[in-house]
Coordinates of C-alpha atoms and ligand atoms in Angstrom, one line a residue:
X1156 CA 0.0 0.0 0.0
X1157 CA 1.0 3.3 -0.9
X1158 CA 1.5 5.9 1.7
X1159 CA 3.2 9.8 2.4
X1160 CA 5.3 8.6 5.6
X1161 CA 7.8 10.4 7.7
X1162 CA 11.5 9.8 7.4
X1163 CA 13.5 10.5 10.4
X1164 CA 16.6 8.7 11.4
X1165 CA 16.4 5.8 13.7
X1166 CA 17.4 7.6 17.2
X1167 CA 14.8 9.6 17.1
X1168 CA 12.4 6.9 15.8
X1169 CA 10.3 6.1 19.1
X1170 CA 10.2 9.5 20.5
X1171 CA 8.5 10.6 16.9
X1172 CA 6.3 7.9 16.3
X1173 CA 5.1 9.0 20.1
X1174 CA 4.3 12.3 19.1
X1175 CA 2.3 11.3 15.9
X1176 CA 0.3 8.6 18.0
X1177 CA -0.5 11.4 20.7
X1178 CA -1.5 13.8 17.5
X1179 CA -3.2 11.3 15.7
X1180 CA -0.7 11.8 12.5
X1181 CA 0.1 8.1 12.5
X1182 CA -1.1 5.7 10.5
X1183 CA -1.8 2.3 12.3
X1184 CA -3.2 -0.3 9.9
X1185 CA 0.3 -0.2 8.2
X1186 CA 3.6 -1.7 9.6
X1187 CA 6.2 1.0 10.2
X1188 CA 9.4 0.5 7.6
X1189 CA 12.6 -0.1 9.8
X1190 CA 15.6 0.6 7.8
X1191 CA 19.4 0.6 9.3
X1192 CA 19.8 4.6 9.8
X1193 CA 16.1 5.4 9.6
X1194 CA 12.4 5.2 10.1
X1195 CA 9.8 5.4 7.6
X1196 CA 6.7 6.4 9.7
X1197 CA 3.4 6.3 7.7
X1198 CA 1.4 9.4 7.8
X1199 CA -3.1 10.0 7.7
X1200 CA -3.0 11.9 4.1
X1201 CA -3.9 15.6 4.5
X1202 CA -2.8 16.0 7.7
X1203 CA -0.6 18.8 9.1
X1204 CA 2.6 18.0 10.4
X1205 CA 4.5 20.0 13.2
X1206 CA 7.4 21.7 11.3
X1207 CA 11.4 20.0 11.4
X1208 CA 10.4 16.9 12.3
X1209 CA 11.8 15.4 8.9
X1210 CA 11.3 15.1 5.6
X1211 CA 7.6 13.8 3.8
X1212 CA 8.2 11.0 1.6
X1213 CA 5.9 8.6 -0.2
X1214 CA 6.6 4.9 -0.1
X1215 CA 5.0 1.4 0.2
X1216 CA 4.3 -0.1 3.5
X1217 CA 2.4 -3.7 4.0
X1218 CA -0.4 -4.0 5.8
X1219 CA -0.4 -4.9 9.7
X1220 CA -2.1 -8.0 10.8
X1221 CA -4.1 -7.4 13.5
X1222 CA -5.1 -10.7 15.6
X1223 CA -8.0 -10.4 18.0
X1224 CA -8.0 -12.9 20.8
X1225 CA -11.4 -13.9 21.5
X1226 CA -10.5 -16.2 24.5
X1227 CA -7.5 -16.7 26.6
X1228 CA -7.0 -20.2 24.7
X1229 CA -5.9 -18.4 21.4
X1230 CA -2.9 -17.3 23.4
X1231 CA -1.4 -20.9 23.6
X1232 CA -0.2 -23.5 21.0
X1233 CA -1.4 -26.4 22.5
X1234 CA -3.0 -28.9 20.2
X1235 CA -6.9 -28.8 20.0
X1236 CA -7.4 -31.7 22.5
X1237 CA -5.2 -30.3 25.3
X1238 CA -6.9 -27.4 24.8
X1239 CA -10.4 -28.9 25.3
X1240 CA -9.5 -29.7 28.9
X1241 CA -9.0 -25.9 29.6
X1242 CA -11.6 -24.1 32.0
X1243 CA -13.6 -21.4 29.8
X1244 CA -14.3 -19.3 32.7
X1245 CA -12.4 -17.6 35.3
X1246 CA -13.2 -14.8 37.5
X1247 CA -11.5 -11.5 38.0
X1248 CA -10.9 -9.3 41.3
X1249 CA -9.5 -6.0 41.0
X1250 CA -6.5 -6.6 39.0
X1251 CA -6.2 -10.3 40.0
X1252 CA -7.3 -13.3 38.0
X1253 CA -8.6 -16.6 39.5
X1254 CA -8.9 -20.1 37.8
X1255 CA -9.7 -23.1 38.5
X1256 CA -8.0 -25.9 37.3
X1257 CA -8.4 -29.8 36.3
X1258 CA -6.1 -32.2 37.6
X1259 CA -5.0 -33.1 34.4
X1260 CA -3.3 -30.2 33.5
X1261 CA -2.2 -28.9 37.1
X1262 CA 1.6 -29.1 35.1
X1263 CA 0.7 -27.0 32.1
X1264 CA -1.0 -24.1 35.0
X1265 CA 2.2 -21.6 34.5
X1266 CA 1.0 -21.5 31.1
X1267 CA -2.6 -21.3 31.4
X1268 CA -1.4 -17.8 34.0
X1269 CA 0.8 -16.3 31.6
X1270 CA -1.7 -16.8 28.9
X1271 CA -4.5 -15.1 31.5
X1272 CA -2.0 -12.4 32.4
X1273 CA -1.9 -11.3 28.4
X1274 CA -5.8 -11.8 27.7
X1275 CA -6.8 -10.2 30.6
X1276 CA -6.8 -6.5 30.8
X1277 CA -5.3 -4.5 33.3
X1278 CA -4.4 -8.1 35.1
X1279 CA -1.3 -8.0 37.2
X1280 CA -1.6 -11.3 39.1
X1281 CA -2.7 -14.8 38.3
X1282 CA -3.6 -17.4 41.1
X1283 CA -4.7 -20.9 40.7
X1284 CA -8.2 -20.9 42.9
X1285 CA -8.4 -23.8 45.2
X1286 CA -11.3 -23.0 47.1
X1287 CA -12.8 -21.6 49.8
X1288 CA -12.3 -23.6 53.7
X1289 CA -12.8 -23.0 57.2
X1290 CA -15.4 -21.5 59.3
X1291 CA -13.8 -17.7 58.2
X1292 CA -14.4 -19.4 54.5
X1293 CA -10.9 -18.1 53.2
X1294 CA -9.4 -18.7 49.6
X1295 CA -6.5 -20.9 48.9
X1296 CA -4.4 -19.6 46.3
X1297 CA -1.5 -20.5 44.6
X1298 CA 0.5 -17.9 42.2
X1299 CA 1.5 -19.0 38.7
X1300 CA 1.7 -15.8 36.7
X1301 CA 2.6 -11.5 37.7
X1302 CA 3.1 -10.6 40.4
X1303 CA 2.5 -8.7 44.0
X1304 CA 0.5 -9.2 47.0
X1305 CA -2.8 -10.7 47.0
X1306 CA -4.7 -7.0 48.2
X1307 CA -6.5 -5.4 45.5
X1308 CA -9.4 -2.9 45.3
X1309 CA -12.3 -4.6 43.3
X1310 CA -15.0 -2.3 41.7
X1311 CA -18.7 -3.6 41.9
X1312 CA -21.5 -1.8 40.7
X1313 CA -19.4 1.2 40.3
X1314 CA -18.4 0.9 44.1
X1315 CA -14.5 0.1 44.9
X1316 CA -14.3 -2.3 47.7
X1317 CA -10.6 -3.4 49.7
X1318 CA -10.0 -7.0 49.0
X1319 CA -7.6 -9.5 50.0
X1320 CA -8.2 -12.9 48.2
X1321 CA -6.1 -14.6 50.7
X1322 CA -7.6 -13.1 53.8
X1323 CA -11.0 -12.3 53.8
X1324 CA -14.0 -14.2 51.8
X1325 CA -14.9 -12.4 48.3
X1326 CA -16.6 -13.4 45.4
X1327 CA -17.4 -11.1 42.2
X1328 CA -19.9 -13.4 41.5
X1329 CA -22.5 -11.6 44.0
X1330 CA -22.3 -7.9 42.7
X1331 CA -26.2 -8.1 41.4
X1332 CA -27.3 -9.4 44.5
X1333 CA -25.2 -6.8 46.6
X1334 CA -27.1 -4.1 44.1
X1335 CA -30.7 -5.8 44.4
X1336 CA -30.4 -6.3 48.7
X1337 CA -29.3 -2.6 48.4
X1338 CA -32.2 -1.1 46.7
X1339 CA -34.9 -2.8 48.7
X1340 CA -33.8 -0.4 51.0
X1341 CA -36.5 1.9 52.0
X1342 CA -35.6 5.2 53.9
X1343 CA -35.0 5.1 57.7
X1344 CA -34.0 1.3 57.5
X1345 CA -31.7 -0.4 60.5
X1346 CA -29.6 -3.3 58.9
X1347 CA -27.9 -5.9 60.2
X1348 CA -25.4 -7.3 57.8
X1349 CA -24.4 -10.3 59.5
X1350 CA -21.5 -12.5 58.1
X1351 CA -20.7 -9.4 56.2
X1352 CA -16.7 -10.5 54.7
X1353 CA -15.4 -6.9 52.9
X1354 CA -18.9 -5.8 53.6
X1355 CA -19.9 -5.5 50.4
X1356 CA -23.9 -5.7 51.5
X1357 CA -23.2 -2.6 54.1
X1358 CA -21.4 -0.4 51.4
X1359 CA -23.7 -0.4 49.1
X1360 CA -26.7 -0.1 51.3
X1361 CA -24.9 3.0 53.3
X1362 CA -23.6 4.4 49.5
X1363 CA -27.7 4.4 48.0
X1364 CA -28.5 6.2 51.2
X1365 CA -32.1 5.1 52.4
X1366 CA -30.6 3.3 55.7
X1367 CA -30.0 5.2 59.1
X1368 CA -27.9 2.9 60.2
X1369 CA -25.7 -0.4 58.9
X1370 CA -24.3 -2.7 61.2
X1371 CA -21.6 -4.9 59.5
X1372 CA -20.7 -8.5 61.6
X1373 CA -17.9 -10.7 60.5
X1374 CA -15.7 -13.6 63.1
X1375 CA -12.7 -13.0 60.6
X1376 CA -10.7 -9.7 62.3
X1377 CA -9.4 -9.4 58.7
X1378 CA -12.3 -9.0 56.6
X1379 CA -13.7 -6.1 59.2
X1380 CA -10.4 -4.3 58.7
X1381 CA -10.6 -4.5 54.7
X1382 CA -14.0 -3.0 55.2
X1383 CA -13.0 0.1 57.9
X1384 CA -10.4 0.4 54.9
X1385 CA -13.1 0.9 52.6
X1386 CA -15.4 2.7 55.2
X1387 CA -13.3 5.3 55.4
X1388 CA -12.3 6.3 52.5
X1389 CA -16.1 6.6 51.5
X1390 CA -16.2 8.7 54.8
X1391 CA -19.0 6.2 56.1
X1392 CA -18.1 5.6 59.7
X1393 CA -21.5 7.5 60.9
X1394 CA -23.9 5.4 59.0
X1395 CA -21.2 1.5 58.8
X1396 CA -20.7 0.4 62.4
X1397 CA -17.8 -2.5 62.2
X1398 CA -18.0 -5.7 64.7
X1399 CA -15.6 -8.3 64.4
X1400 CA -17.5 -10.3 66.5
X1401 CA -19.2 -14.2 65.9
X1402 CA -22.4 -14.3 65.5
X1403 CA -23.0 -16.0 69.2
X1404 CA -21.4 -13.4 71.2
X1405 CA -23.0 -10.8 68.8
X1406 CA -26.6 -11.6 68.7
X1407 CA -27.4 -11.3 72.3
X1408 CA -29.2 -7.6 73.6
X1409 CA -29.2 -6.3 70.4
X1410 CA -32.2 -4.5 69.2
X1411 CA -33.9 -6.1 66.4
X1412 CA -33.9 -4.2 63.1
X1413 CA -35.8 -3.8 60.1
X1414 CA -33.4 -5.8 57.8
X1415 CA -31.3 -8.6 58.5
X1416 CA -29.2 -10.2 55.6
X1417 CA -27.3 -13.1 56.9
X1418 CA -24.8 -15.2 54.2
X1419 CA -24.0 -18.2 55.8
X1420 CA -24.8 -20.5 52.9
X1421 CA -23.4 -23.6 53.9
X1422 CA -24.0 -23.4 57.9
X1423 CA -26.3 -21.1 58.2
X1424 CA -29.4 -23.0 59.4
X1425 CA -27.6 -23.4 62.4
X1426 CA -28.1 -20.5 63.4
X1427 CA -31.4 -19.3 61.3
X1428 CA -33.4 -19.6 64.7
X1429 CA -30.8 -17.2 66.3
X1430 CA -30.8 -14.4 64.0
X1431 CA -34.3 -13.9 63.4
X1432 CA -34.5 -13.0 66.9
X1433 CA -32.9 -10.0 65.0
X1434 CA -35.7 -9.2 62.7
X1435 CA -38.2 -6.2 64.3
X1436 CA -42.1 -7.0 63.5
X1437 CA -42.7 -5.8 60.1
X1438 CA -39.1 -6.6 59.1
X1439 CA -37.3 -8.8 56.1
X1440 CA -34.5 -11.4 56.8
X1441 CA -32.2 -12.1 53.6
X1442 CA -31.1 -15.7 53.9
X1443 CA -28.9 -17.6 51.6
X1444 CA -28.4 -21.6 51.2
X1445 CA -27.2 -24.1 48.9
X1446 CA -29.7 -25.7 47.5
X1447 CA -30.1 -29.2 45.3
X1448 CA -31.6 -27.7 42.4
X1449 CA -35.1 -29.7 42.5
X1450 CA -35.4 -28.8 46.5
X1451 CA -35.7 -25.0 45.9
X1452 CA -39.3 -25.2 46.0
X1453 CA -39.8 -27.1 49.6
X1454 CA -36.8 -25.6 51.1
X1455 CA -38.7 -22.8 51.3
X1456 CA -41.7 -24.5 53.6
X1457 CA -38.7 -26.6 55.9
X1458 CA -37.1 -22.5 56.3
X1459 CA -40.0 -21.3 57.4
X1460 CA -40.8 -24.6 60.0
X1461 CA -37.7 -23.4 61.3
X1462 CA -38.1 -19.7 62.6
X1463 CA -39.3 -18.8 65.8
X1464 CA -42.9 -18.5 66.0
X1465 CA -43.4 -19.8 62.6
X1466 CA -46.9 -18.5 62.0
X1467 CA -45.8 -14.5 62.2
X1468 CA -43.4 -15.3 59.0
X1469 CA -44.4 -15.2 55.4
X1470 CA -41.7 -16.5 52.2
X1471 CA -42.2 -13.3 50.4
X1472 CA -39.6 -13.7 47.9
X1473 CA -37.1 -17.0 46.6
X1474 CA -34.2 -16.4 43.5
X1475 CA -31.4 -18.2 42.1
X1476 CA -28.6 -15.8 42.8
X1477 CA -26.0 -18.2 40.5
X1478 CA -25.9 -21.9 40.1
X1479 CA -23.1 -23.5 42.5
X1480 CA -22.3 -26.6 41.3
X1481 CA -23.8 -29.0 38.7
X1482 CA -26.6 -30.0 40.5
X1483 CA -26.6 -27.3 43.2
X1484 CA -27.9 -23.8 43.2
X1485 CA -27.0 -20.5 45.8
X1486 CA -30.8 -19.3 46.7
X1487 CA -32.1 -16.0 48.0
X1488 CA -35.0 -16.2 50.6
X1489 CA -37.1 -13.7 51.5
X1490 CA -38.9 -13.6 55.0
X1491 CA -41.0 -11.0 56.3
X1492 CA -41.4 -10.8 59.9
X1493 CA -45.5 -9.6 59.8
X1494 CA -46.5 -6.9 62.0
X1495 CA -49.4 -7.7 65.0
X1496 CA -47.6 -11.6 65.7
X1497 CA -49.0 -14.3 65.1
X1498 CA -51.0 -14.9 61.6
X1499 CA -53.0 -18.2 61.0
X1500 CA -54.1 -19.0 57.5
Ligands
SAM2740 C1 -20.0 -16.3 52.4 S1 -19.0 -15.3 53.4 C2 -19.8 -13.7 53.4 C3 -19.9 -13.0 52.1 C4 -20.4 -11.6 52.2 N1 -21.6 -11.5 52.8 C5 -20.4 -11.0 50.8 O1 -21.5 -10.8 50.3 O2 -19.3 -10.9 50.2 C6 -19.3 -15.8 55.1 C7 -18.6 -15.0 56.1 O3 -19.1 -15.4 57.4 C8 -18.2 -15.3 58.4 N2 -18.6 -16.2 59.5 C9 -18.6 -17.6 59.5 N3 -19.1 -18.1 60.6 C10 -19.4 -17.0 61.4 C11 -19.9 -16.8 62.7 N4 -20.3 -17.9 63.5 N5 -20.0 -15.6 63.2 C12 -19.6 -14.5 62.5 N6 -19.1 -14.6 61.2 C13 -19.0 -15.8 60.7 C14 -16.9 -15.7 57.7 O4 -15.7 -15.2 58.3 C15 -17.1 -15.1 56.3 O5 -16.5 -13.9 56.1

């Protein structure tokens, strides 16, 4: 292709085809010509050039080939069968990227992270996920690509949290619920966000507003400081009280409030008895279990067998907030507390 281009002698090469990128001079579906003493730099036609930057010539240039990666998997020269084993999906916090990944090709996972860290915008560090374990539900992690610590600030529904992927329980795979428990929020609310993590529940409730007050509850000390972190840089500390506190010692002469979310999904009907205790008359609890995907519709009558007093609640409201596992599903109920006690239908 032919082309008017810019000759200017190779030292000066980079710092010129800078300043025609920043001006928009430069053309970019052709390959610059790389000579031994200089540069030809091809120029948009008509354009203006800053004077004494060198001299306009007109020569032929080849076209550049541009490759667009549509997945991660175009990044590596594995053979088609190797590369059918590879996860599709992987999720990103902040700058950090997590995958998870079959046994069969733990040896090839350096790979699979460099190939992430190139895909992957903005992506600094790659971890292998192994899970979450433990009562405080903490990631294992294991580095195979970047670099740096394992703190990052994640953003979520236009809100930047402090994470720690190592530390503290987080999963971007929550941010519409976070958004929809948040704008249920009517004005004048108390909350109780119990088994809060980074508190990603209480910042988005305190951000939209409505609530008068947020009370956040986590056992792990290191999930409550990630959210003070993030408390205070939104300036929230009136309206986001911070307990590191279990839910035991917590619970007891508190005054019950007019929402209670409470994420516990695989223990959590331990305690379900406990924390609505929490919930005033005329309240909502937010719980969340794992649920075999064909018991979602029952689970909701054995819930409500198990709350205090089981006639004054009502299932207002039951969602799939994101399939766990093949057969398994993370489920939203909704329970309203009903004004006046008891209600016999
Ligand atoms: C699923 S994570 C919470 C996620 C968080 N609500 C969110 O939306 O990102 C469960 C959290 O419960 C906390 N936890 C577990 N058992 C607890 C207890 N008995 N008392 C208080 N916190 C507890 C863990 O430390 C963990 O941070």
């Amino acid at each position: 292709v032919n082309s008017p281009a810019l000759r200017v002698p190779r030292a000066r090469g980079e710092l010129t085809r800078r300043l025609l990128l920043e001006l928009n001079l430069l053309r970019t579906d052709l390959a610059i010509w790389s000579g031994q003493d200089y540069l030809l730099l091809p120029l948009r036609s008509g354009t203006a050039l800053p004077a004494g930057l060198g001299e306009v010539v007109e020569a032929e240039f080849a076209e550049r080939q541009v490759t667009v990666h549509r997945s991660y998997h175009d990044l590596l020269a594995w053979t088609p069968e190797e590369k059918s084993e590879l996860p599709r999906s992987f999720d990103v916090v902040g700058d950090i990227v997590l995958v998870r990944i079959p046994a069969g090709l733990e040896p090839k996972r350096f790979e699979i992270g460099e190939a992430l860290l190139r895909f992957v915008p903005r992506a600094r560090l790659v971890g292998v996920d192994r899970g979450v374990s433990g009562p405080e539900r903490r990631r294992r992690v294991e580095r195979i690509a970047g670099s740096g610590s394992w703190a990052t600030r994640h953003r979520e529904n236009e809100i930047e949290l402090e994470v720690d992927v190592e530390k503290a329980y987080f999963s971007p795979r929550l941010a519409r619920e976070h958004a929809r428990v948040s704008s249920a929020v009517a004005p004048g609310e108390s909350v109780f966000d119990l088994c809060c993590g980074v508190g990603p529940f209480s910042v988005a409730i305190a951000l939209g507003g409505h609530a008068s007050l947020v009370t956040a509850v986590d056992m792990n000390p290191e999930a409550i400081q990630l959210l003070q972190l993030t408390v205070d840089r939104y300036r929230l500390r009136d309206r986001v009280r911070c307990v590191n506190a279990s839910l035991e010692d917590f619970v007891t002469g508190q005054t019950p409030a007019s929402r209670v979310i409470f994420n516990l999904p695989r223990e959590g009907i331990k305690y379900l008895g406990l924390v609505a205790t929490l919930v005033a008359p005329g309240g909502q609890l937010h719980y969340y279990e794992i649920v075999p995907r064909e018991q979602i519709v029952q689970r909701g009558d054995v819930l409500e067998s198990r709350l205090p007093d089981r006639h004054s609640w009502q299932l207002v409201e039951r969602h799939v907030v994101h399939p766990y596992s093949p057969g398994t599903d993370l489920v939203a109920f909704l329970f309203e507390r009903l004004r006046g006690g008891a209600h016999h239908a």
